[in-house]
Amino acid sequence: MTTAYTRVSRSILMATAAFAAPMALAQTAPQDSPQAGGEPTAVSDGTEIIVTAQKRSENLQNVPISIQAFGTKKLDELNVSSFDDYAKALPSVSFQSFGPGQTQLSFRGITSGGDGLRGGSQPTAALYLDEVPVTTIGNAVDLHVYDIARVEALSGPQGTLFGSSSLAGTLRIIPNKPDSSGFSGRVDVSGTKVGKGTGGGSFEGYVNIPLSDRAALRLMAFYQHDGGYIDSVPGTRTFTLGDDNPATNVTVNNAKFVKDNVNTTDTAGGRAALKVDLDDSWTIQPSVVYQNQKTKGSFLFDPRFGDLKVTDFGPSRNLDAWALATLTINGKLGNWDLTYAGGYFDRRISNQGDYSEYSVAYDQFQGGFYTYFQAADGSFLDPTQQVSNHDAFTKQSHELRIASPSGDRLKLVAGVFYQRQTDRIVADYYINGLAGIPNSPAVPKSGDDLFATRAYRVDRDYAAFIDGSFDITPQLTLAAGIRVFKVNNTFVGFSGFKSNTTAANCVPVQADDRVCNNFDRQAKQDGETHRVNLTWKIDPDRLVYATYSTGYRPGGNNRRPNVNPYIADTLDNYELGFKTSWFDRKLRLNGALFYEKWKNLQYGLSPVGSNGVTNIYNAGDARVYGAEMDFNLRLGGLNLSGSGALIDGKLTTDFCSFDTNGNPDCTLGVVAAPKGTPLPIQPRFKGNMTARYEFAMGKAKAFVQGTINHQSGTRSYLTSREADLLGRTKGFETFDFSLGAKVSGFDISAFIENAFDKRGILSINTVCTPSICGAGRRFYPIKPQVFGIKLGHDL
């Protein structure tokens, strides 16, 4: 990460030099009175939650958006530390995953199940850390959750204010800010044990240090080890190499990879944030976040070999290290608030996995294709294939916006946005010893690679937006917004076999890591996305709203020369919702009904005859009907809360089969997925309910808590052939329990998650294309039963 640190440091210095001198860009209002453009540091005791979903600080109950927000207290109560933890508490959120840091996020079922390809589509949902997007093409960042003010989950298109990757929704994680009013700090230590697996634990802490009455520094650091629970068991394979002669058979075993509880995770990192009030109107807030996450082993199991068991024939590990530098400057222009928010994000991923199911499939079904490799001495290579992927992501983003006073009858937020994200992709699909055999099929300049990718991708976004609301009467408000955008994306490099390096197919280049370029593509697009909202505030505690909003995701190009480019997909959202409080605000009840039309949905698939190369297609149109609801009820010391989503998504047009070039062709009379096919990954119903009772026990404030989570089964793939090969997941329920007490600044609690050790399956995946190795399907389970003890102390 030396390069990452250098780039991050350079980014902070450049941003500070460019924007601190004029002291301009936006005012953070006093934290006891948040104003437009401001950012409160905390969420209250549950009766009032302040969010910034509309680029203004507002009471959650006054925001006409379907949004769930968890504050510091709620995140702690739910024992949230990672993506999987908060995702299970968000009913409209679904995801597909291969493990920590290897997850694709979606909202309201707007997912095709074919996302996550680094050279493919942008995500359908955006991920923000405070004011800055950290969405990357491929897999979402798995941010460790500690010292977080709140998590905001915004369902439905958010493209007007949050841009192209907010097609279906936006997830915002907002850290606590430095506070110059006084010193504070905390230390938390935990120990955990997976029921039949190994132990783990964490150490977390933060300090908030006032430097003066106008400046403060906040530091946070953590380390967490998660124990394993999946066993790699013994196995053997015999490759016939496409020959009936037993003398040519190659038999291999996985003895050196046999180990119990192989899937461990180690995550460490920290955050440093500085806040300086330059005067009563100007504030500057630079910050740096760093996280390093290492996983070992497979987080998916193969049901052919038993519960939570796999037979890996190669190493599996993932290193995900990233750093983010941000700069926010707040100031006043008259009585208008001006905000600049900029960031530089550097993420390096190194992933190694067992790809041998490809070797098995080629050997069994394609007559030894890509498995028959004879050495000079007459022996045959072990054709077990491995994969090593490396990504070097960078992202810089800049937003400048202005907001009118929040008390005006006409309220406006307007701004400009620029983003440039890159990915340098190195992928090696290799067989040990391949380069050393006679007439080797190894890709030149790529070692033992049977297939190699060396590519560089740049995605550029330019946008301007305006969003406003007008109080027609004190109770009736009309709001509207529009965002105009332009994208310019390039993708250049080599991806293929040795046969793809011929002069007819590949242009020689002066590059150390590749012999030539066999694709050089550019995709340009411009357009707009918009929203209209009408809100009726019945009384101070109740409102209803109607919204029409749109979202978009840019198109792009495929690597294979004969495959057509894919165009942008768009989403139209029609929504009716309500925000209500009852019985002196003891009960909060919110909900929404929605209908969404998804046009030209993008889908990644490797059709038959593509040798496993994934292309991105426009699979036609789809629609989603749904309802969302959440509640919170306070009855003295008893608090009941819950949320749920009922979502039904289906194709409204046929997804056609493919021609010989790999393009969809509806004239062939065969469809890859017919009209009416359910969209994958998102459960039809997902919900949760929590009961918490707090009571005095001597000088201690004690609690007991129980949570039930439920979700229905899901389809694993959009296309019929692959869906039939993989099968559906089944619905499941889990129960979590905890108890604890707080006394004299100390907290101690004990918890058990998935108390009855249910084997809920979140998704069914394969390590390669399902049409080739569907027999090797693997299940991504929820965490098994976990026991834990946590001790915390306020400094």
Coordinates of N, CA, C and O in Angstrom, one line a residue, residues 548-634:
Y548 N -42.5 10.2 -8.2 CA -42.0 9.6 -9.5 C -40.5 10.0 -9.6 O -40.2 11.1 -9.6
S549 N -39.7 9.0 -9.8 CA -38.3 9.2 -9.9 C -37.7 8.2 -10.9 O -38.2 7.2 -11.2
T550 N -36.5 8.6 -11.5 CA -35.8 7.8 -12.4 C -34.4 7.6 -12.0 O -33.8 8.3 -11.3
G551 N -33.8 6.5 -12.6 CA -32.4 6.2 -12.3 C -31.8 5.7 -13.6 O -32.5 5.3 -14.5
Y552 N -30.5 5.7 -13.7 CA -29.8 5.2 -14.9 C -28.5 4.6 -14.5 O -27.9 4.8 -13.4
R553 N -28.0 3.7 -15.4 CA -26.7 3.1 -15.3 C -26.0 3.1 -16.7 O -26.7 2.6 -17.7
P554 N -24.8 3.7 -16.9 CA -24.3 3.8 -18.2 C -24.1 2.5 -18.9 O -23.9 1.4 -18.2
G555 N -24.0 2.5 -20.2 CA -23.7 1.3 -21.0 C -22.2 1.2 -21.1 O -21.4 1.9 -20.5
G556 N -21.8 0.2 -22.0 CA -20.3 0.0 -22.1 C -20.0 -1.0 -23.3 O -20.9 -1.3 -24.0
N557 N -18.8 -1.4 -23.3 CA -18.3 -2.3 -24.4 C -17.9 -3.7 -23.8 O -17.5 -3.8 -22.6
N558 N -18.0 -4.7 -24.6 CA -17.5 -6.0 -24.3 C -16.1 -6.3 -24.8 O -15.7 -5.6 -25.7
R559 N -15.4 -7.2 -24.2 CA -14.1 -7.6 -24.6 C -14.0 -8.3 -25.9 O -13.2 -8.1 -26.7
R560 N -15.0 -9.3 -26.1 CA -15.0 -10.1 -27.3 C -15.3 -9.2 -28.5 O -16.3 -8.5 -28.5
P561 N -14.5 -9.3 -29.6 CA -14.7 -8.4 -30.7 C -16.0 -8.5 -31.4 O -16.5 -7.5 -32.0
N562 N -16.6 -9.6 -31.5 CA -17.9 -9.8 -32.2 C -19.1 -9.5 -31.4 O -20.2 -9.6 -31.9
V563 N -19.0 -9.3 -30.1 CA -20.1 -9.1 -29.3 C -20.5 -7.6 -29.2 O -19.6 -6.8 -29.0
N564 N -21.8 -7.3 -29.4 CA -22.2 -5.9 -29.5 C -22.0 -5.2 -28.2 O -22.0 -5.8 -27.1
P565 N -21.9 -3.9 -28.2 CA -21.9 -3.1 -26.9 C -23.2 -3.2 -26.2 O -24.2 -3.6 -26.8
Y566 N -23.2 -3.0 -24.9 CA -24.5 -2.9 -24.2 C -24.8 -1.5 -23.9 O -24.0 -0.6 -23.7
I567 N -26.1 -1.2 -23.9 CA -26.6 0.2 -23.7 C -27.0 0.4 -22.3 O -27.1 -0.5 -21.5
A568 N -27.2 1.7 -21.9 CA -27.6 2.0 -20.6 C -29.0 1.4 -20.2 O -29.8 1.2 -21.1
D569 N -29.1 1.0 -19.0 CA -30.4 0.6 -18.5 C -30.9 1.6 -17.5 O -30.2 2.4 -16.9
T570 N -32.2 1.8 -17.5 CA -32.9 2.8 -16.7 C -34.0 2.3 -15.9 O -34.5 1.2 -16.1
L571 N -34.4 3.0 -14.8 CA -35.4 2.6 -13.9 C -36.4 3.8 -13.7 O -36.0 4.9 -13.4
D572 N -37.7 3.5 -13.8 CA -38.8 4.4 -13.5 C -39.4 3.9 -12.2 O -39.9 2.7 -12.2
N573 N -39.5 4.8 -11.2 CA -40.0 4.4 -9.9 C -41.3 5.2 -9.6 O -41.3 6.4 -9.6
Y574 N -42.4 4.5 -9.3 CA -43.6 5.1 -8.9 C -43.9 4.7 -7.4 O -44.0 3.5 -7.2
E575 N -44.0 5.7 -6.5 CA -44.0 5.3 -5.1 C -45.0 6.1 -4.3 O -45.2 7.4 -4.5
L576 N -45.8 5.5 -3.4 CA -46.7 6.1 -2.5 C -46.2 5.7 -1.1 O -45.9 4.5 -0.8
G577 N -46.0 6.7 -0.2 CA -45.5 6.4 1.1 C -46.1 7.2 2.2 O -46.8 8.2 2.0
F578 N -45.8 6.8 3.4 CA -46.3 7.6 4.6 C -45.2 7.5 5.7 O -44.4 6.6 5.8
K579 N -45.2 8.6 6.5 CA -44.3 8.7 7.7 C -45.3 9.1 8.8 O -45.9 10.2 8.7
T580 N -45.4 8.3 9.9 CA -46.3 8.7 10.9 C -45.8 8.4 12.3 O -45.0 7.5 12.5
S581 N -46.2 9.2 13.3 CA -45.9 9.0 14.7 C -47.3 9.0 15.4 O -48.1 9.9 15.1
W582 N -47.4 8.2 16.4 CA -48.7 8.1 17.1 C -48.4 8.0 18.7 O -47.3 7.7 19.1
F583 N -49.5 8.3 19.4 CA -49.5 8.1 20.9 C -48.3 8.9 21.5 O -47.5 8.3 22.2
D584 N -48.3 10.2 21.3 CA -47.2 11.1 21.8 C -45.8 10.6 21.3 O -44.9 10.6 22.1
R585 N -45.8 10.1 20.1 CA -44.6 9.7 19.4 C -44.0 8.4 20.1 O -42.8 8.2 19.9
K586 N -44.8 7.7 20.8 CA -44.3 6.4 21.3 C -44.2 5.4 20.2 O -43.4 4.4 20.2
L587 N -45.1 5.5 19.2 CA -45.1 4.6 18.0 C -44.7 5.4 16.7 O -45.3 6.4 16.4
R588 N -43.7 4.9 16.0 CA -43.3 5.4 14.7 C -43.6 4.3 13.7 O -43.2 3.1 13.9
L589 N -44.4 4.6 12.7 CA -44.8 3.7 11.7 C -44.6 4.3 10.3 O -45.3 5.3 10.0
N590 N -43.8 3.7 9.5 CA -43.5 4.3 8.1 C -43.7 3.2 7.1 O -43.5 2.0 7.4
G591 N -44.0 3.5 5.9 CA -44.2 2.5 4.9 C -44.2 3.1 3.5 O -44.3 4.3 3.3
A592 N -44.1 2.3 2.5 CA -44.2 2.7 1.1 C -44.7 1.5 0.2 O -44.4 0.4 0.5
L593 N -45.4 1.9 -0.8 CA -45.8 1.0 -1.9 C -45.1 1.5 -3.2 O -45.1 2.7 -3.4
F594 N -44.6 0.6 -4.0 CA -43.9 1.1 -5.2 C -44.0 0.1 -6.4 O -44.3 -1.1 -6.2
Y595 N -43.9 0.7 -7.5 CA -43.9 0.0 -8.8 C -42.7 0.5 -9.6 O -42.6 1.7 -9.8
E596 N -41.9 -0.4 -10.1 CA -40.7 0.0 -10.8 C -40.6 -0.7 -12.1 O -40.8 -1.9 -12.2
K597 N -40.2 0.1 -13.2 CA -40.0 -0.5 -14.5 C -38.6 -0.3 -14.9 O -38.0 0.8 -14.9
W598 N -37.9 -1.5 -15.1 CA -36.5 -1.6 -15.4 C -36.4 -1.9 -16.9 O -36.8 -2.9 -17.4
K599 N -35.8 -1.0 -17.6 CA -35.7 -1.1 -19.1 C -34.2 -1.4 -19.5 O -33.3 -0.8 -19.0
N600 N -34.1 -2.3 -20.4 CA -32.8 -2.7 -21.0 C -31.8 -3.2 -19.9 O -30.6 -2.9 -19.9
L601 N -32.3 -4.0 -19.0 CA -31.4 -4.4 -17.9 C -30.2 -5.1 -18.3 O -30.2 -5.9 -19.3
Q602 N -29.1 -4.8 -17.7 CA -27.8 -5.3 -18.1 C -27.5 -6.6 -17.3 O -27.8 -6.7 -16.1
Y603 N -26.9 -7.6 -18.0 CA -26.7 -8.9 -17.5 C -25.4 -9.5 -18.0 O -25.2 -9.5 -19.2
G604 N -24.7 -10.1 -17.1 CA -23.4 -10.7 -17.4 C -23.6 -12.2 -17.5 O -24.1 -12.9 -16.6
L605 N -23.2 -12.8 -18.7 CA -23.4 -14.2 -18.9 C -22.3 -14.7 -19.8 O -21.9 -14.0 -20.8
S606 N -21.9 -16.0 -19.6 CA -21.0 -16.7 -20.6 C -21.8 -17.7 -21.4 O -22.1 -18.8 -20.9
P607 N -22.2 -17.4 -22.6 CA -23.0 -18.3 -23.4 C -22.2 -19.5 -23.8 O -21.0 -19.5 -23.8
V608 N -22.9 -20.6 -24.2 CA -22.2 -21.8 -24.7 C -21.4 -21.4 -25.9 O -21.8 -20.6 -26.8
G609 N -20.1 -21.9 -25.9 CA -19.2 -21.6 -27.0 C -18.3 -20.4 -26.8 O -17.5 -20.1 -27.6
S610 N -18.4 -19.7 -25.6 CA -17.6 -18.6 -25.3 C -16.4 -18.9 -24.6 O -15.6 -18.0 -24.2
N611 N -16.2 -20.2 -24.3 CA -15.0 -20.7 -23.5 C -14.9 -20.0 -22.1 O -13.8 -19.7 -21.6
G612 N -16.1 -19.7 -21.6 CA -16.1 -19.1 -20.2 C -16.0 -17.6 -20.1 O -16.0 -17.1 -19.1
V613 N -15.8 -16.9 -21.3 CA -15.6 -15.5 -21.3 C -17.0 -14.8 -21.1 O -17.9 -15.1 -21.8
T614 N -17.1 -14.0 -20.1 CA -18.4 -13.4 -19.7 C -18.6 -12.1 -20.6 O -17.7 -11.3 -20.7
N615 N -19.8 -12.0 -21.1 CA -20.2 -10.8 -21.9 C -21.3 -10.1 -21.1 O -22.0 -10.7 -20.3
I616 N -21.5 -8.8 -21.4 CA -22.6 -8.1 -20.8 C -23.7 -7.9 -21.9 O -23.4 -7.4 -23.0
Y617 N -24.9 -8.2 -21.6 CA -26.0 -8.1 -22.5 C -27.1 -7.2 -21.9 O -27.2 -7.1 -20.7
N618 N -28.0 -6.7 -22.8 CA -29.2 -6.1 -22.3 C -30.3 -7.2 -22.5 O -30.7 -7.6 -23.6
A619 N -30.8 -7.6 -21.3 CA -31.6 -8.8 -21.2 C -33.1 -8.5 -21.4 O -34.0 -9.3 -21.1
G620 N -33.4 -7.2 -21.8 CA -34.9 -6.9 -21.9 C -35.3 -6.0 -20.8 O -34.6 -5.3 -20.2
D621 N -36.6 -6.1 -20.5 CA -37.3 -5.3 -19.5 C -37.8 -6.1 -18.3 O -38.1 -7.3 -18.5
A622 N -38.0 -5.4 -17.2 CA -38.6 -6.1 -16.0 C -39.4 -5.1 -15.3 O -39.3 -3.9 -15.5
R623 N -40.2 -5.6 -14.3 CA -41.0 -4.8 -13.4 C -40.9 -5.4 -12.0 O -40.6 -6.6 -11.8
V624 N -41.0 -4.5 -11.1 CA -41.0 -4.9 -9.7 C -42.2 -4.2 -9.0 O -42.4 -3.0 -9.0
Y625 N -43.0 -5.0 -8.3 CA -44.0 -4.5 -7.3 C -43.5 -4.7 -5.9 O -42.8 -5.8 -5.6
G626 N -43.8 -3.8 -5.0 CA -43.3 -4.0 -3.7 C -43.9 -3.2 -2.6 O -44.6 -2.2 -2.9
A627 N -43.7 -3.5 -1.4 CA -44.1 -2.8 -0.2 C -43.1 -2.9 0.9 O -42.5 -3.9 1.0
E628 N -42.8 -1.8 1.5 CA -41.8 -1.7 2.6 C -42.5 -1.1 3.8 O -43.3 -0.2 3.7
M629 N -42.1 -1.5 5.0 CA -42.7 -1.0 6.2 C -41.7 -1.1 7.4 O -40.9 -2.2 7.4
D630 N -41.6 -0.2 8.3 CA -40.8 -0.3 9.5 C -41.6 0.4 10.6 O -42.3 1.3 10.4
F631 N -41.3 0.0 11.9 CA -42.0 0.5 13.0 C -41.0 0.5 14.2 O -40.0 -0.2 14.3
N632 N -41.3 1.4 15.2 CA -40.7 1.4 16.5 C -41.7 1.8 17.5 O -42.3 2.8 17.4
L633 N -41.8 1.0 18.6 CA -42.8 1.2 19.6 C -42.1 1.2 21.0 O -41.4 0.2 21.3
R634 N -42.2 2.3 21.8 CA -41.6 2.4 23.1 C -42.7 2.3 24.1 O -43.7 3.1 24.2

